[in-house]
Structures are given as structure tokens and as C-alpha cells.
């Protein structure tokens, strides 16, 4: 049985991806800073900002579950600071977790895959890689950076049998849409007006995590033989409108 690593597997899109890959026949290691409680998924503690820990974690996944053939870099945070309020700590934390971590984990796993001549990697970015809003400077920078890094990985690892892509979700129903004051942006008048009534969001609803996981799972599956170095939007048509 091939094995897979999914980061951010305790919640939201990562959890749905771990469940989906387990159902698709992978032996799945679910990495997170929170406990991963999913039947059929081996939970492991991993802080994406601790780059030096990755070699030992990947080593232990391969010892327990076998060679990793699929990596889904899903873990992420959203630091919402405006330009005026931007803190060095917030900015660095955002980039550490959402840019540095995925790059160095993909490097640790990707080089092993390349040595064996097979593997697939998906980095989860966001519509924020190309479209922006206030108070999302560090978040957008991390996602645009990860999209660029994805292309370079695809170019360098492609000749050695490793396919690398990113999946860019739009609005998705997870706890990430809940702000610090407890408001869920998907339940606001603004969301109902602009995205649903006015129709800025053609499908008129946020995605559920399994709908994002389905695209990630396809790109990580043996059925994907020729998609690499690209970004796949799963946004309900959001960025088709202006
Ligand atoms: N929800 C959305 O609307 C949306 C839209 C576009 C992109 N995304 C991206 O999807 C990914 C998953 O987000 P989600 O919506 O499922 O959010 P979520 O908060 O439900 O899940 C994120 C997971 O990442 C884990 N995590 C956070 N910091 C970590 C760290 N330092 N080390 C290891 N794990 C850590 C959390 O514990 C959590 O389990 C993120 O990269 C996010 O940027 C989400």
C-alpha cells in the first residue's frame, strides 16, 4: 500500500483530504499541531514552522507506513493584519507556517520521491495568490510565494518522476472563515449580498472541505499522469467575475 502525508489533518480541508486519501487506499500519516483523531489515519505531531524536524518525521512515516508517494501540504493559518498594523512577529509567523514549512517539507519528501522515480505533491494555496483584500498582506504573500515555489519544484522534479501542483480554494466552510470576534464571514450580510444575491460567486455558496479534497486527491492519484507545475482553482467561479 502506498503511503501519503497530509499536513493540517486535524481540521477542515486537511482532515477531509486525509479521509479521502485513506478511502482511496493510501496509508495516511496526518500531521498537525493539534491531535489528529481520524480512523485509519496515523496522527503525528508536527509544527510546520519547525523546519529542522521534517527529516526525522518523514523518516519515521516511511519506516512505519512505507515509501511516501503523495504529499498534501494543507496546514495553514491566516494572520489578518493591515499594512498599518503589520507586526514583524505576525508577518514572520504567517510566512513560517504557510510558506517556509510547505517548501521545506516538500523538499524533504520530494527528494526521496525523486530518488525512487515516482511521487506527487500538492501545495494548498488560495485565490489570495492572485486576488486580494485588506488585512491579508502576509497571507497573500505566503500563498503567491508558495505558488511560485510549486512551479520551480515541478520543473526540477519532473524529469525524476515527481508531479507538483497547487490547489487554490476560494471560500470554504472551515473554521478559517471565523474571525477573532467569532463572526463567520460566510454568515454575514455582506457575504449574502455581494456573493449570493449580487452573484459575485457564481455557485452562490462556499465549498465544503470534501469538494476541495476531491481535486487534491485527483492530482495525487495515479490517474494524474500529465498535470504538473500548475495551479488549479477550486473557487465556485469566484475569480471568473469582476
Ligand atoms: N477556508 C478557506 O476559505 C480557505 C480558502 C483558501 C485557502 N485555504 C487554505 O486551506 C488550508 C487549510 O485551511 P482550512 O480552511 O482547512 O483551515 P483550518 O483552520 O480548519 O485547518 C488548518 C489546520 O492547520 C493546522 N495548523 C495550523 N498551524 C499549524 C502549524 N504550525 N503546524 C502544523 N499544523 C498547523 C491547524 O491545527 C488546522 O488543523 C490553509 O492552507 C488555508 O490557507 C482555506
PDB file of N, CA, C and O and ligand atoms in Angstrom, residues 7-15 31-36 45-50 73-78 93-94 96-98 102 123-128 139 142-143 146 167-177 185-186 206-207 209 212 234, ligand 1:
ATOM      1  N   UNK A   7      -0.677  17.372   5.775  1.00  0.00           N
ATOM      2  CA  UNK A   7      -0.497  18.293   6.898  1.00  0.00           C
ATOM      3  C   UNK A   7      -1.807  19.043   7.149  1.00  0.00           C
ATOM      4  O   UNK A   7      -2.636  19.192   6.247  1.00  0.00           O
ATOM      5  N   UNK A   8      -1.976  19.469   8.402  1.00  0.00           N
ATOM      6  CA  UNK A   8      -3.226  20.159   8.752  1.00  0.00           C
ATOM      7  C   UNK A   8      -4.386  19.187   8.835  1.00  0.00           C
ATOM      8  O   UNK A   8      -5.548  19.570   8.638  1.00  0.00           O
ATOM      9  N   UNK A   9      -4.096  17.920   9.155  1.00  0.00           N
ATOM     10  CA  UNK A   9      -5.114  16.858   9.066  1.00  0.00           C
ATOM     11  C   UNK A   9      -6.110  16.859  10.228  1.00  0.00           C
ATOM     12  O   UNK A   9      -7.065  16.089  10.220  1.00  0.00           O
ATOM     13  N   UNK A  10      -5.918  17.739  11.218  1.00  0.00           N
ATOM     14  CA  UNK A  10      -6.837  17.733  12.366  1.00  0.00           C
ATOM     15  C   UNK A  10      -8.169  18.414  12.055  1.00  0.00           C
ATOM     16  O   UNK A  10      -9.166  18.157  12.729  1.00  0.00           O
ATOM     17  N   UNK A  11      -8.188  19.297  11.064  1.00  0.00           N
ATOM     18  CA  UNK A  11      -9.390  20.106  10.818  1.00  0.00           C
ATOM     19  C   UNK A  11      -9.567  20.394   9.327  1.00  0.00           C
ATOM     20  O   UNK A  11      -8.616  20.291   8.544  1.00  0.00           O
ATOM     21  N   UNK A  12     -10.772  20.816   8.991  1.00  0.00           N
ATOM     22  CA  UNK A  12     -11.060  21.443   7.709  1.00  0.00           C
ATOM     23  C   UNK A  12     -10.630  20.650   6.484  1.00  0.00           C
ATOM     24  O   UNK A  12     -10.910  19.455   6.341  1.00  0.00           O
ATOM     25  N   UNK A  13      -9.941  21.352   5.554  1.00  0.00           N
ATOM     26  CA  UNK A  13      -9.577  20.757   4.266  1.00  0.00           C
ATOM     27  C   UNK A  13      -8.566  19.627   4.452  1.00  0.00           C
ATOM     28  O   UNK A  13      -8.624  18.602   3.762  1.00  0.00           O
ATOM     29  N   UNK A  14      -7.647  19.776   5.402  1.00  0.00           N
ATOM     30  CA  UNK A  14      -6.644  18.728   5.659  1.00  0.00           C
ATOM     31  C   UNK A  14      -7.306  17.453   6.162  1.00  0.00           C
ATOM     32  O   UNK A  14      -6.963  16.339   5.730  1.00  0.00           O
ATOM     33  N   UNK A  15      -8.266  17.611   7.056  1.00  0.00           N
ATOM     34  CA  UNK A  15      -8.976  16.448   7.598  1.00  0.00           C
ATOM     35  C   UNK A  15      -9.732  15.718   6.477  1.00  0.00           C
ATOM     36  O   UNK A  15      -9.662  14.498   6.352  1.00  0.00           O
ATOM     37  N   UNK A  31      -0.402  14.975   9.791  1.00  0.00           N
ATOM     38  CA  UNK A  31       0.487  15.803  10.610  1.00  0.00           C
ATOM     39  C   UNK A  31      -0.237  17.082  11.030  1.00  0.00           C
ATOM     40  O   UNK A  31      -0.916  17.708  10.216  1.00  0.00           O
ATOM     41  N   UNK A  32      -0.084  17.463  12.287  1.00  0.00           N
ATOM     42  CA  UNK A  32      -0.737  18.694  12.766  1.00  0.00           C
ATOM     43  C   UNK A  32      -0.144  19.071  14.115  1.00  0.00           C
ATOM     44  O   UNK A  32       0.484  18.235  14.769  1.00  0.00           O
ATOM     45  N   UNK A  33      -0.374  20.333  14.530  1.00  0.00           N
ATOM     46  CA  UNK A  33      -0.013  20.703  15.907  1.00  0.00           C
ATOM     47  C   UNK A  33      -1.138  20.316  16.856  1.00  0.00           C
ATOM     48  O   UNK A  33      -0.950  20.270  18.059  1.00  0.00           O
ATOM     49  N   UNK A  34      -2.335  20.049  16.306  1.00  0.00           N
ATOM     50  CA  UNK A  34      -3.456  19.590  17.127  1.00  0.00           C
ATOM     51  C   UNK A  34      -3.596  18.077  16.945  1.00  0.00           C
ATOM     52  O   UNK A  34      -3.157  17.542  15.922  1.00  0.00           O
ATOM     53  N   UNK A  35      -4.226  17.400  17.919  1.00  0.00           N
ATOM     54  CA  UNK A  35      -4.380  15.945  17.769  1.00  0.00           C
ATOM     55  C   UNK A  35      -5.210  15.592  16.533  1.00  0.00           C
ATOM     56  O   UNK A  35      -6.222  16.240  16.264  1.00  0.00           O
ATOM     57  N   UNK A  36      -4.745  14.587  15.792  1.00  0.00           N
ATOM     58  CA  UNK A  36      -5.482  14.122  14.603  1.00  0.00           C
ATOM     59  C   UNK A  36      -6.243  12.863  15.013  1.00  0.00           C
ATOM     60  O   UNK A  36      -5.641  11.835  15.302  1.00  0.00           O
ATOM     61  N   UNK A  45       2.500  14.489  15.588  1.00  0.00           N
ATOM     62  CA  UNK A  45       2.679  15.904  15.896  1.00  0.00           C
ATOM     63  C   UNK A  45       3.736  16.504  14.977  1.00  0.00           C
ATOM     64  O   UNK A  45       4.814  15.942  14.795  1.00  0.00           O
ATOM     65  N   UNK A  46       3.395  17.647  14.382  1.00  0.00           N
ATOM     66  CA  UNK A  46       4.362  18.357  13.536  1.00  0.00           C
ATOM     67  C   UNK A  46       3.987  19.828  13.525  1.00  0.00           C
ATOM     68  O   UNK A  46       2.838  20.168  13.247  1.00  0.00           O
ATOM     69  N   UNK A  47       4.944  20.690  13.839  1.00  0.00           N
ATOM     70  CA  UNK A  47       4.737  22.130  13.716  1.00  0.00           C
ATOM     71  C   UNK A  47       5.412  22.571  12.429  1.00  0.00           C
ATOM     72  O   UNK A  47       6.631  22.441  12.279  1.00  0.00           O
ATOM     73  N   UNK A  48       4.615  23.088  11.507  1.00  0.00           N
ATOM     74  CA  UNK A  48       5.149  23.426  10.172  1.00  0.00           C
ATOM     75  C   UNK A  48       6.226  24.504  10.202  1.00  0.00           C
ATOM     76  O   UNK A  48       6.934  24.695   9.213  1.00  0.00           O
ATOM     77  N   UNK A  49       6.351  25.210  11.316  1.00  0.00           N
ATOM     78  CA  UNK A  49       7.401  26.233  11.381  1.00  0.00           C
ATOM     79  C   UNK A  49       8.729  25.651  11.853  1.00  0.00           C
ATOM     80  O   UNK A  49       9.740  26.343  11.857  1.00  0.00           O
ATOM     81  N   UNK A  50       8.721  24.375  12.257  1.00  0.00           N
ATOM     82  CA  UNK A  50       9.965  23.757  12.759  1.00  0.00           C
ATOM     83  C   UNK A  50      10.622  22.928  11.655  1.00  0.00           C
ATOM     84  O   UNK A  50      10.516  21.701  11.594  1.00  0.00           O
ATOM     85  N   UNK A  73       0.257  19.341   1.262  1.00  0.00           N
ATOM     86  CA  UNK A  73       0.645  20.417   2.182  1.00  0.00           C
ATOM     87  C   UNK A  73      -0.569  21.302   2.388  1.00  0.00           C
ATOM     88  O   UNK A  73      -0.818  22.217   1.588  1.00  0.00           O
ATOM     89  N   UNK A  74      -1.351  21.027   3.424  1.00  0.00           N
ATOM     90  CA  UNK A  74      -2.620  21.741   3.615  1.00  0.00           C
ATOM     91  C   UNK A  74      -2.595  22.699   4.812  1.00  0.00           C
ATOM     92  O   UNK A  74      -3.271  23.726   4.811  1.00  0.00           O
ATOM     93  N   UNK A  75      -1.808  22.381   5.832  1.00  0.00           N
ATOM     94  CA  UNK A  75      -1.818  23.193   7.064  1.00  0.00           C
ATOM     95  C   UNK A  75      -1.615  24.663   6.748  1.00  0.00           C
ATOM     96  O   UNK A  75      -0.863  25.021   5.835  1.00  0.00           O
ATOM     97  N   UNK A  76      -2.296  25.504   7.490  1.00  0.00           N
ATOM     98  CA  UNK A  76      -2.115  26.939   7.268  1.00  0.00           C
ATOM     99  C   UNK A  76      -2.772  27.751   8.356  1.00  0.00           C
ATOM    100  O   UNK A  76      -3.577  27.242   9.155  1.00  0.00           O
ATOM    101  N   UNK A  77      -2.416  29.022   8.410  1.00  0.00           N
ATOM    102  CA  UNK A  77      -3.030  29.979   9.319  1.00  0.00           C
ATOM    103  C   UNK A  77      -3.313  31.249   8.517  1.00  0.00           C
ATOM    104  O   UNK A  77      -2.772  31.416   7.417  1.00  0.00           O
ATOM    105  N   UNK A  78      -4.146  32.103   9.075  1.00  0.00           N
ATOM    106  CA  UNK A  78      -4.395  33.402   8.423  1.00  0.00           C
ATOM    107  C   UNK A  78      -4.150  34.503   9.441  1.00  0.00           C
ATOM    108  O   UNK A  78      -4.905  34.651  10.401  1.00  0.00           O
ATOM    109  N   UNK A  93       5.384  34.764  11.395  1.00  0.00           N
ATOM    110  CA  UNK A  93       4.640  33.539  11.723  1.00  0.00           C
ATOM    111  C   UNK A  93       3.878  33.057  10.476  1.00  0.00           C
ATOM    112  O   UNK A  93       3.854  31.880  10.155  1.00  0.00           O
ATOM    113  N   UNK A  94       3.223  34.005   9.782  1.00  0.00           N
ATOM    114  CA  UNK A  94       2.475  33.633   8.581  1.00  0.00           C
ATOM    115  C   UNK A  94       3.392  32.956   7.559  1.00  0.00           C
ATOM    116  O   UNK A  94       3.085  31.897   7.016  1.00  0.00           O
ATOM    117  N   UNK A  96       6.344  31.617   8.055  1.00  0.00           N
ATOM    118  CA  UNK A  96       6.967  30.395   8.581  1.00  0.00           C
ATOM    119  C   UNK A  96       6.044  29.190   8.385  1.00  0.00           C
ATOM    120  O   UNK A  96       6.475  28.126   7.939  1.00  0.00           O
ATOM    121  N   UNK A  97       4.758  29.379   8.721  1.00  0.00           N
ATOM    122  CA  UNK A  97       3.815  28.241   8.679  1.00  0.00           C
ATOM    123  C   UNK A  97       3.325  27.960   7.252  1.00  0.00           C
ATOM    124  O   UNK A  97       3.197  26.808   6.852  1.00  0.00           O
ATOM    125  N   UNK A  98       3.060  29.022   6.487  1.00  0.00           N
ATOM    126  CA  UNK A  98       2.363  28.836   5.202  1.00  0.00           C
ATOM    127  C   UNK A  98       3.272  28.897   3.977  1.00  0.00           C
ATOM    128  O   UNK A  98       2.813  28.657   2.865  1.00  0.00           O
ATOM    129  N   UNK A 102       5.749  24.480   4.128  1.00  0.00           N
ATOM    130  CA  UNK A 102       5.414  23.654   2.953  1.00  0.00           C
ATOM    131  C   UNK A 102       6.594  23.459   1.997  1.00  0.00           C
ATOM    132  O   UNK A 102       6.768  22.373   1.438  1.00  0.00           O
ATOM    133  N   UNK A 123       0.425  21.463  -3.064  1.00  0.00           N
ATOM    134  CA  UNK A 123       0.500  22.527  -2.073  1.00  0.00           C
ATOM    135  C   UNK A 123      -0.813  23.297  -2.116  1.00  0.00           C
ATOM    136  O   UNK A 123      -1.251  23.713  -3.194  1.00  0.00           O
ATOM    137  N   UNK A 124      -1.438  23.504  -0.960  1.00  0.00           N
ATOM    138  CA  UNK A 124      -2.697  24.254  -0.956  1.00  0.00           C
ATOM    139  C   UNK A 124      -2.388  25.744  -0.824  1.00  0.00           C
ATOM    140  O   UNK A 124      -1.772  26.183   0.142  1.00  0.00           O
ATOM    141  N   UNK A 125      -2.797  26.505  -1.850  1.00  0.00           N
ATOM    142  CA  UNK A 125      -2.599  27.955  -1.833  1.00  0.00           C
ATOM    143  C   UNK A 125      -3.960  28.605  -1.584  1.00  0.00           C
ATOM    144  O   UNK A 125      -4.661  28.212  -0.654  1.00  0.00           O
ATOM    145  N   UNK A 126      -4.380  29.535  -2.422  1.00  0.00           N
ATOM    146  CA  UNK A 126      -5.647  30.234  -2.201  1.00  0.00           C
ATOM    147  C   UNK A 126      -5.902  31.155  -3.385  1.00  0.00           C
ATOM    148  O   UNK A 126      -4.954  31.523  -4.100  1.00  0.00           O
ATOM    149  N   UNK A 127      -7.143  31.598  -3.532  1.00  0.00           N
ATOM    150  CA  UNK A 127      -7.410  32.661  -4.506  1.00  0.00           C
ATOM    151  C   UNK A 127      -6.589  33.911  -4.152  1.00  0.00           C
ATOM    152  O   UNK A 127      -6.329  34.753  -5.003  1.00  0.00           O
ATOM    153  N   UNK A 128      -6.164  34.009  -2.892  1.00  0.00           N
ATOM    154  CA  UNK A 128      -5.338  35.147  -2.453  1.00  0.00           C
ATOM    155  C   UNK A 128      -3.957  35.189  -3.119  1.00  0.00           C
ATOM    156  O   UNK A 128      -3.261  36.189  -2.990  1.00  0.00           O
ATOM    157  N   UNK A 139      -0.725  36.915   4.415  1.00  0.00           N
ATOM    158  CA  UNK A 139      -1.377  35.695   3.921  1.00  0.00           C
ATOM    159  C   UNK A 139      -1.209  35.592   2.399  1.00  0.00           C
ATOM    160  O   UNK A 139      -0.778  34.559   1.869  1.00  0.00           O
ATOM    161  N   UNK A 142       2.321  34.835   1.330  1.00  0.00           N
ATOM    162  CA  UNK A 142       2.707  33.427   1.538  1.00  0.00           C
ATOM    163  C   UNK A 142       2.118  32.546   0.433  1.00  0.00           C
ATOM    164  O   UNK A 142       2.788  31.630  -0.069  1.00  0.00           O
ATOM    165  N   UNK A 143       0.884  32.830   0.015  1.00  0.00           N
ATOM    166  CA  UNK A 143       0.239  31.975  -0.990  1.00  0.00           C
ATOM    167  C   UNK A 143       0.826  32.204  -2.387  1.00  0.00           C
ATOM    168  O   UNK A 143       1.017  31.255  -3.156  1.00  0.00           O
ATOM    169  N   UNK A 146       4.140  30.497  -2.415  1.00  0.00           N
ATOM    170  CA  UNK A 146       4.043  29.029  -2.499  1.00  0.00           C
ATOM    171  C   UNK A 146       3.669  28.602  -3.922  1.00  0.00           C
ATOM    172  O   UNK A 146       4.147  27.573  -4.414  1.00  0.00           O
ATOM    173  N   UNK A 167      -3.298  23.648  -5.382  1.00  0.00           N
ATOM    174  CA  UNK A 167      -4.752  23.787  -5.452  1.00  0.00           C
ATOM    175  C   UNK A 167      -5.108  25.066  -4.709  1.00  0.00           C
ATOM    176  O   UNK A 167      -4.692  25.269  -3.569  1.00  0.00           O
ATOM    177  N   UNK A 168      -5.863  25.945  -5.390  1.00  0.00           N
ATOM    178  CA  UNK A 168      -6.211  27.250  -4.828  1.00  0.00           C
ATOM    179  C   UNK A 168      -7.709  27.307  -4.535  1.00  0.00           C
ATOM    180  O   UNK A 168      -8.512  27.539  -5.442  1.00  0.00           O
ATOM    181  N   UNK A 169      -8.096  27.088  -3.260  1.00  0.00           N
ATOM    182  CA  UNK A 169      -9.520  27.157  -2.938  1.00  0.00           C
ATOM    183  C   UNK A 169     -10.007  28.597  -2.844  1.00  0.00           C
ATOM    184  O   UNK A 169      -9.233  29.513  -2.552  1.00  0.00           O
ATOM    185  N   UNK A 170     -11.317  28.764  -3.059  1.00  0.00           N
ATOM    186  CA  UNK A 170     -11.982  30.030  -2.732  1.00  0.00           C
ATOM    187  C   UNK A 170     -12.617  29.868  -1.362  1.00  0.00           C
ATOM    188  O   UNK A 170     -12.071  29.168  -0.498  1.00  0.00           O
ATOM    189  N   UNK A 171     -13.783  30.509  -1.149  1.00  0.00           N
ATOM    190  CA  UNK A 171     -14.459  30.397   0.158  1.00  0.00           C
ATOM    191  C   UNK A 171     -14.734  28.929   0.479  1.00  0.00           C
ATOM    192  O   UNK A 171     -15.357  28.214  -0.315  1.00  0.00           O
ATOM    193  N   UNK A 172     -14.285  28.486   1.639  1.00  0.00           N
ATOM    194  CA  UNK A 172     -14.512  27.104   2.044  1.00  0.00           C
ATOM    195  C   UNK A 172     -14.993  27.101   3.490  1.00  0.00           C
ATOM    196  O   UNK A 172     -14.481  27.866   4.318  1.00  0.00           O
ATOM    197  N   UNK A 173     -15.975  26.272   3.751  1.00  0.00           N
ATOM    198  CA  UNK A 173     -16.621  26.268   5.057  1.00  0.00           C
ATOM    199  C   UNK A 173     -15.762  25.544   6.108  1.00  0.00           C
ATOM    200  O   UNK A 173     -15.931  24.356   6.339  1.00  0.00           O
ATOM    201  N   UNK A 174     -14.814  26.266   6.684  1.00  0.00           N
ATOM    202  CA  UNK A 174     -13.978  25.729   7.762  1.00  0.00           C
ATOM    203  C   UNK A 174     -13.886  26.804   8.836  1.00  0.00           C
ATOM    204  O   UNK A 174     -14.368  27.922   8.649  1.00  0.00           O
ATOM    205  N   UNK A 175     -13.186  26.488   9.900  1.00  0.00           N
ATOM    206  CA  UNK A 175     -13.071  27.481  10.974  1.00  0.00           C
ATOM    207  C   UNK A 175     -12.223  28.675  10.540  1.00  0.00           C
ATOM    208  O   UNK A 175     -12.215  29.697  11.214  1.00  0.00           O
ATOM    209  N   UNK A 176     -11.510  28.561   9.401  1.00  0.00           N
ATOM    210  CA  UNK A 176     -10.700  29.693   8.952  1.00  0.00           C
ATOM    211  C   UNK A 176     -11.570  30.879   8.554  1.00  0.00           C
ATOM    212  O   UNK A 176     -11.109  32.010   8.511  1.00  0.00           O
ATOM    213  N   UNK A 177     -12.856  30.632   8.251  1.00  0.00           N
ATOM    214  CA  UNK A 177     -13.720  31.789   7.919  1.00  0.00           C
ATOM    215  C   UNK A 177     -14.268  32.479   9.164  1.00  0.00           C
ATOM    216  O   UNK A 177     -15.015  33.451   9.039  1.00  0.00           O
ATOM    217  N   UNK A 185     -17.531  34.782   8.390  1.00  0.00           N
ATOM    218  CA  UNK A 185     -17.785  35.665   7.233  1.00  0.00           C
ATOM    219  C   UNK A 185     -18.811  35.076   6.271  1.00  0.00           C
ATOM    220  O   UNK A 185     -19.478  35.787   5.534  1.00  0.00           O
ATOM    221  N   UNK A 186     -18.960  33.738   6.306  1.00  0.00           N
ATOM    222  CA  UNK A 186     -19.933  33.107   5.409  1.00  0.00           C
ATOM    223  C   UNK A 186     -21.372  33.355   5.871  1.00  0.00           C
ATOM    224  O   UNK A 186     -22.318  33.110   5.131  1.00  0.00           O
ATOM    225  N   UNK A 206     -20.365  28.689  -0.388  1.00  0.00           N
ATOM    226  CA  UNK A 206     -18.983  28.282  -0.106  1.00  0.00           C
ATOM    227  C   UNK A 206     -18.830  26.796  -0.390  1.00  0.00           C
ATOM    228  O   UNK A 206     -19.817  26.045  -0.416  1.00  0.00           O
ATOM    229  N   UNK A 207     -17.576  26.360  -0.598  1.00  0.00           N
ATOM    230  CA  UNK A 207     -17.310  24.927  -0.787  1.00  0.00           C
ATOM    231  C   UNK A 207     -17.311  24.221   0.573  1.00  0.00           C
ATOM    232  O   UNK A 207     -17.033  24.840   1.602  1.00  0.00           O
ATOM    233  N   UNK A 209     -15.301  21.187   2.684  1.00  0.00           N
ATOM    234  CA  UNK A 209     -13.938  20.648   2.576  1.00  0.00           C
ATOM    235  C   UNK A 209     -13.773  19.431   1.647  1.00  0.00           C
ATOM    236  O   UNK A 209     -12.793  19.383   0.891  1.00  0.00           O
ATOM    237  N   UNK A 212     -12.906  20.336  -1.964  1.00  0.00           N
ATOM    238  CA  UNK A 212     -11.513  20.721  -2.231  1.00  0.00           C
ATOM    239  C   UNK A 212     -10.647  19.456  -2.224  1.00  0.00           C
ATOM    240  O   UNK A 212      -9.772  19.251  -3.082  1.00  0.00           O
ATOM    241  N   UNK A 234     -10.211  26.033  -7.273  1.00  0.00           N
ATOM    242  CA  UNK A 234     -11.478  25.372  -6.920  1.00  0.00           C
ATOM    243  C   UNK A 234     -12.264  26.415  -6.136  1.00  0.00           C
ATOM    244  O   UNK A 234     -12.251  26.440  -4.906  1.00  0.00           O
TER     245      UNK A 234
HETATM  246  N1  LIG B   1     -11.149  28.017   4.443  1.00  0.00           N
HETATM  247  C1  LIG B   1     -10.944  28.778   3.377  1.00  0.00           C
HETATM  248  O1  LIG B   1     -11.809  29.574   2.983  1.00  0.00           O
HETATM  249  C2  LIG B   1      -9.638  28.667   2.597  1.00  0.00           C
HETATM  250  C3  LIG B   1      -9.569  29.313   1.358  1.00  0.00           C
HETATM  251  C4  LIG B   1      -8.389  29.238   0.630  1.00  0.00           C
HETATM  252  C5  LIG B   1      -7.314  28.532   1.125  1.00  0.00           C
HETATM  253  N2  LIG B   1      -7.397  27.913   2.328  1.00  0.00           N
HETATM  254  C6  LIG B   1      -6.206  27.180   2.794  1.00  0.00           C
HETATM  255  O2  LIG B   1      -6.566  25.854   3.084  1.00  0.00           O
HETATM  256  C7  LIG B   1      -5.660  25.318   4.051  1.00  0.00           C
HETATM  257  C8  LIG B   1      -6.455  24.632   5.151  1.00  0.00           C
HETATM  258  O3  LIG B   1      -7.207  25.601   5.842  1.00  0.00           O
HETATM  259  P1  LIG B   1      -8.643  25.281   6.491  1.00  0.00           P
HETATM  260  O4  LIG B   1      -9.595  26.239   5.895  1.00  0.00           O
HETATM  261  O5  LIG B   1      -8.924  23.833   6.435  1.00  0.00           O
HETATM  262  O6  LIG B   1      -8.390  25.796   7.989  1.00  0.00           O
HETATM  263  P2  LIG B   1      -8.419  25.030   9.391  1.00  0.00           P
HETATM  264  O7  LIG B   1      -8.068  26.051  10.401  1.00  0.00           O
HETATM  265  O8  LIG B   1      -9.714  24.301   9.535  1.00  0.00           O
HETATM  266  O9  LIG B   1      -7.249  23.954   9.269  1.00  0.00           O
HETATM  267  C9  LIG B   1      -5.893  24.303   9.308  1.00  0.00           C
HETATM  268  C10 LIG B   1      -5.125  23.205  10.011  1.00  0.00           C
HETATM  269  O10 LIG B   1      -3.744  23.570  10.017  1.00  0.00           O
HETATM  270  C11 LIG B   1      -3.230  23.283  11.311  1.00  0.00           C
HETATM  271  N3  LIG B   1      -2.077  24.126  11.615  1.00  0.00           N
HETATM  272  C12 LIG B   1      -2.067  25.456  11.885  1.00  0.00           C
HETATM  273  N4  LIG B   1      -0.822  25.856  12.190  1.00  0.00           N
HETATM  274  C13 LIG B   1      -0.022  24.754  12.085  1.00  0.00           C
HETATM  275  C14 LIG B   1       1.354  24.517  12.289  1.00  0.00           C
HETATM  276  N5  LIG B   1       2.183  25.497  12.676  1.00  0.00           N
HETATM  277  N6  LIG B   1       1.839  23.274  12.085  1.00  0.00           N
HETATM  278  C15 LIG B   1       1.011  22.251  11.732  1.00  0.00           C
HETATM  279  N7  LIG B   1      -0.309  22.413  11.548  1.00  0.00           N
HETATM  280  C16 LIG B   1      -0.822  23.650  11.732  1.00  0.00           C
HETATM  281  C17 LIG B   1      -4.387  23.571  12.255  1.00  0.00           C
HETATM  282  O11 LIG B   1      -4.197  22.952  13.543  1.00  0.00           O
HETATM  283  C18 LIG B   1      -5.572  23.019  11.478  1.00  0.00           C
HETATM  284  O12 LIG B   1      -5.784  21.657  11.759  1.00  0.00           O
HETATM  285  C19 LIG B   1      -4.808  26.505   4.527  1.00  0.00           C
HETATM  286  O13 LIG B   1      -3.551  26.458   3.913  1.00  0.00           O
HETATM  287  C20 LIG B   1      -5.600  27.708   4.072  1.00  0.00           C
HETATM  288  O14 LIG B   1      -4.783  28.840   3.876  1.00  0.00           O
HETATM  289  C21 LIG B   1      -8.531  27.951   3.078  1.00  0.00           C
END
